[in-house]
Coordinates of C-alpha atoms in Angstrom, one line a residue:
M1 CA 0.0 0.0 0.0
Y2 CA 1.1 3.6 -0.7
C3 CA 0.8 6.8 1.3
T4 CA -1.9 9.1 0.0
K5 CA 0.1 12.2 0.6
C6 CA 3.6 11.5 -0.6
G7 CA 3.3 8.2 -2.5
K8 CA 5.8 6.1 -0.4
E9 CA 5.3 2.5 0.5
M10 CA 3.9 1.9 4.0
D11 CA 2.2 -0.7 6.2
Y12 CA -1.2 -2.0 5.2
D13 CA -3.0 -0.9 8.4
A14 CA -1.8 2.8 8.2
T15 CA -3.4 5.5 6.2
V16 CA -0.3 7.7 5.8
C17 CA 3.4 7.0 6.1
R18 CA 5.4 7.9 9.3
E19 CA 6.9 11.0 7.8
C20 CA 3.6 12.5 6.8
Q21 CA 2.1 11.5 10.1
Q22 CA 4.9 13.3 12.0
A23 CA 4.3 16.4 9.8
E24 CA 0.6 16.3 10.7
T25 CA 1.3 16.0 14.4
A26 CA 3.6 18.9 14.2
E27 CA 0.9 21.0 12.5
V28 CA -1.7 20.0 15.1
L29 CA 0.6 20.8 18.0
T30 CA 1.5 24.3 16.8
P31 CA -1.1 26.5 18.4
I32 CA -2.3 29.6 16.5
I33 CA -3.0 32.3 19.0
E34 CA -5.3 35.1 17.8
S35 CA -6.3 38.0 19.9
I36 CA -10.0 38.4 20.3
D37 CA -10.1 42.1 20.9
P38 CA -7.0 44.1 19.9
A39 CA -5.8 46.5 22.5
P40 CA -6.6 50.1 21.8
R41 CA -3.5 52.1 20.8
R42 CA -4.4 55.1 22.8
N43 CA -6.0 55.6 26.1
P44 CA -9.5 56.9 25.5
R45 CA -9.4 58.8 28.8
M46 CA -6.5 61.0 27.4
R47 CA -8.3 62.5 24.4
G48 CA -7.4 66.2 24.2
F49 CA -4.9 65.9 27.1
G50 CA -2.1 67.6 25.2
K51 CA -4.1 70.8 24.6
A52 CA -5.4 70.8 28.2
L53 CA -1.8 70.4 29.5
A54 CA -0.6 73.1 27.2
S55 CA -3.5 75.3 28.4
A56 CA -2.6 74.9 32.0
I57 CA 1.1 75.5 31.5
V58 CA 0.8 78.5 29.2
G59 CA -2.0 79.9 31.5
F60 CA 0.4 79.8 34.5
V61 CA 3.1 81.3 32.3
G62 CA 0.8 84.2 31.3
M63 CA -0.3 84.7 34.9
Y64 CA 3.2 84.9 36.2
C65 CA 4.4 87.1 33.4
A66 CA 1.5 89.5 34.1
V67 CA 2.5 89.8 37.8
F68 CA 6.3 89.9 37.0
F69 CA 5.9 92.5 34.3
Y70 CA 3.8 94.6 36.7
I71 CA 6.4 94.5 39.4
F72 CA 9.2 95.2 36.9
G73 CA 7.3 98.2 35.5
M74 CA 6.5 99.6 38.9
V75 CA 10.2 99.4 39.9
G76 CA 11.1 101.2 36.6
I77 CA 8.5 103.9 37.2
G78 CA 9.7 104.3 40.8
I79 CA 13.3 104.7 39.7
H80 CA 12.3 107.2 37.1
A81 CA 10.2 109.1 39.6
E82 CA 13.0 109.3 42.1
S83 CA 15.5 110.6 39.6
G84 CA 13.1 113.2 38.3
A85 CA 13.2 111.8 34.7
P86 CA 10.0 111.7 32.7
L87 CA 7.9 108.6 33.2
G88 CA 6.9 108.2 29.6
T89 CA 9.3 105.4 28.6
S90 CA 8.6 103.5 31.8
I91 CA 4.9 103.7 31.4
V92 CA 5.0 102.7 27.8
S93 CA 7.4 99.8 28.5
T94 CA 5.2 98.5 31.3
I95 CA 2.1 98.7 29.1
V96 CA 3.9 96.9 26.3
L97 CA 5.1 94.1 28.7
E98 CA 1.6 93.7 30.0
L99 CA 0.3 93.4 26.5
I100 CA 3.0 90.7 25.8
S101 CA 1.7 88.8 28.8
L102 CA -1.7 88.7 27.2
I103 CA -0.4 86.5 24.4
P104 CA 0.1 83.3 26.5
A105 CA -3.1 84.1 28.4
V106 CA -5.2 84.1 25.1
I107 CA -3.5 80.9 23.9
A108 CA -4.3 79.2 27.2
L109 CA -7.9 80.4 27.0
V110 CA -8.3 78.9 23.5
F111 CA -6.6 75.6 24.3
G112 CA -8.6 75.3 27.6
I113 CA -11.9 75.9 25.9
R114 CA -11.1 73.4 23.2
S115 CA -10.1 70.7 25.7
I116 CA -13.4 71.3 27.6
K117 CA -15.2 70.9 24.3
V118 CA -13.4 67.5 23.8
F119 CA -14.8 66.4 27.2
R120 CA -18.3 67.5 26.3
A121 CA -18.2 65.8 22.9
T122 CA -17.2 62.4 24.2
P123 CA -20.0 59.9 23.5
A124 CA -21.9 58.4 26.5
D125 CA -20.6 54.8 25.8
Q126 CA -16.9 55.9 26.0
P127 CA -15.0 56.8 29.2
K128 CA -14.9 60.6 29.9
P129 CA -11.4 62.2 29.7
I130 CA -11.4 63.6 33.3
P131 CA -7.8 64.9 33.2
T132 CA -8.5 66.8 30.1
L133 CA -11.5 68.5 31.8
V134 CA -9.5 69.4 34.9
L135 CA -6.5 70.8 33.1
G136 CA -8.8 72.7 30.7
I137 CA -10.6 74.3 33.6
V138 CA -7.2 75.2 35.3
G139 CA -6.0 76.7 32.0
V140 CA -9.1 78.7 31.5
A141 CA -9.0 80.0 35.1
S142 CA -5.4 81.0 35.0
A143 CA -5.8 82.6 31.6
G144 CA -8.8 84.5 32.9
F145 CA -6.9 85.7 35.9
A146 CA -4.0 86.8 33.7
L147 CA -6.3 88.7 31.4
F148 CA -8.1 90.4 34.2
Y149 CA -4.9 91.3 36.1
A150 CA -3.2 92.6 33.0
G151 CA -6.2 94.6 32.0
I152 CA -6.4 96.3 35.4
V153 CA -2.6 96.9 35.4
I154 CA -2.8 98.4 31.9
F155 CA -5.7 100.6 32.9
I156 CA -4.0 101.9 36.1
I157 CA -0.7 102.5 34.3
S158 CA -2.5 104.3 31.5
M159 CA -4.2 106.5 34.1
L160 CA -0.8 107.2 35.7
G161 CA 0.6 108.2 32.3
L162 CA -2.3 110.5 31.6
G163 CA -1.8 112.1 35.0
L164 CA -5.2 111.1 36.3
V165 CA -3.7 109.1 39.1
T166 CA -0.7 110.3 41.1

């Protein structure tokens, strides 16, 4: 009798020869592992996290710049006032620095609002990105403080420059 797979001679009571039988056993013993659910590539709780983190960091930078530039400007105005020099350049430089501190505050405000919108746009069947919401709120709050503080400082310094406040 001959093997049905390779055509070699074999025993009468076997269906395939020993070599083909060993090959079949090797095929049967090799497990094929397939994943049922592929793991998600990104954590769904971290959607929008980059913008929220940038909002919080840039918001704090804008807030600290507004305070630092105010102190810097007041020291400059004080030095000019003591020396009897005109205050024009100190007042203008303080206002310009405060306007520069508005740039990171506005960027933080935009990124914070966008990250909060990502939180609100998350479907109900998916997990909510809580860190995105928290950092977005922190960014918006710090940006709001920086905008408010810089606005008040610019107003006061402008009044000082116009001679309305002494």
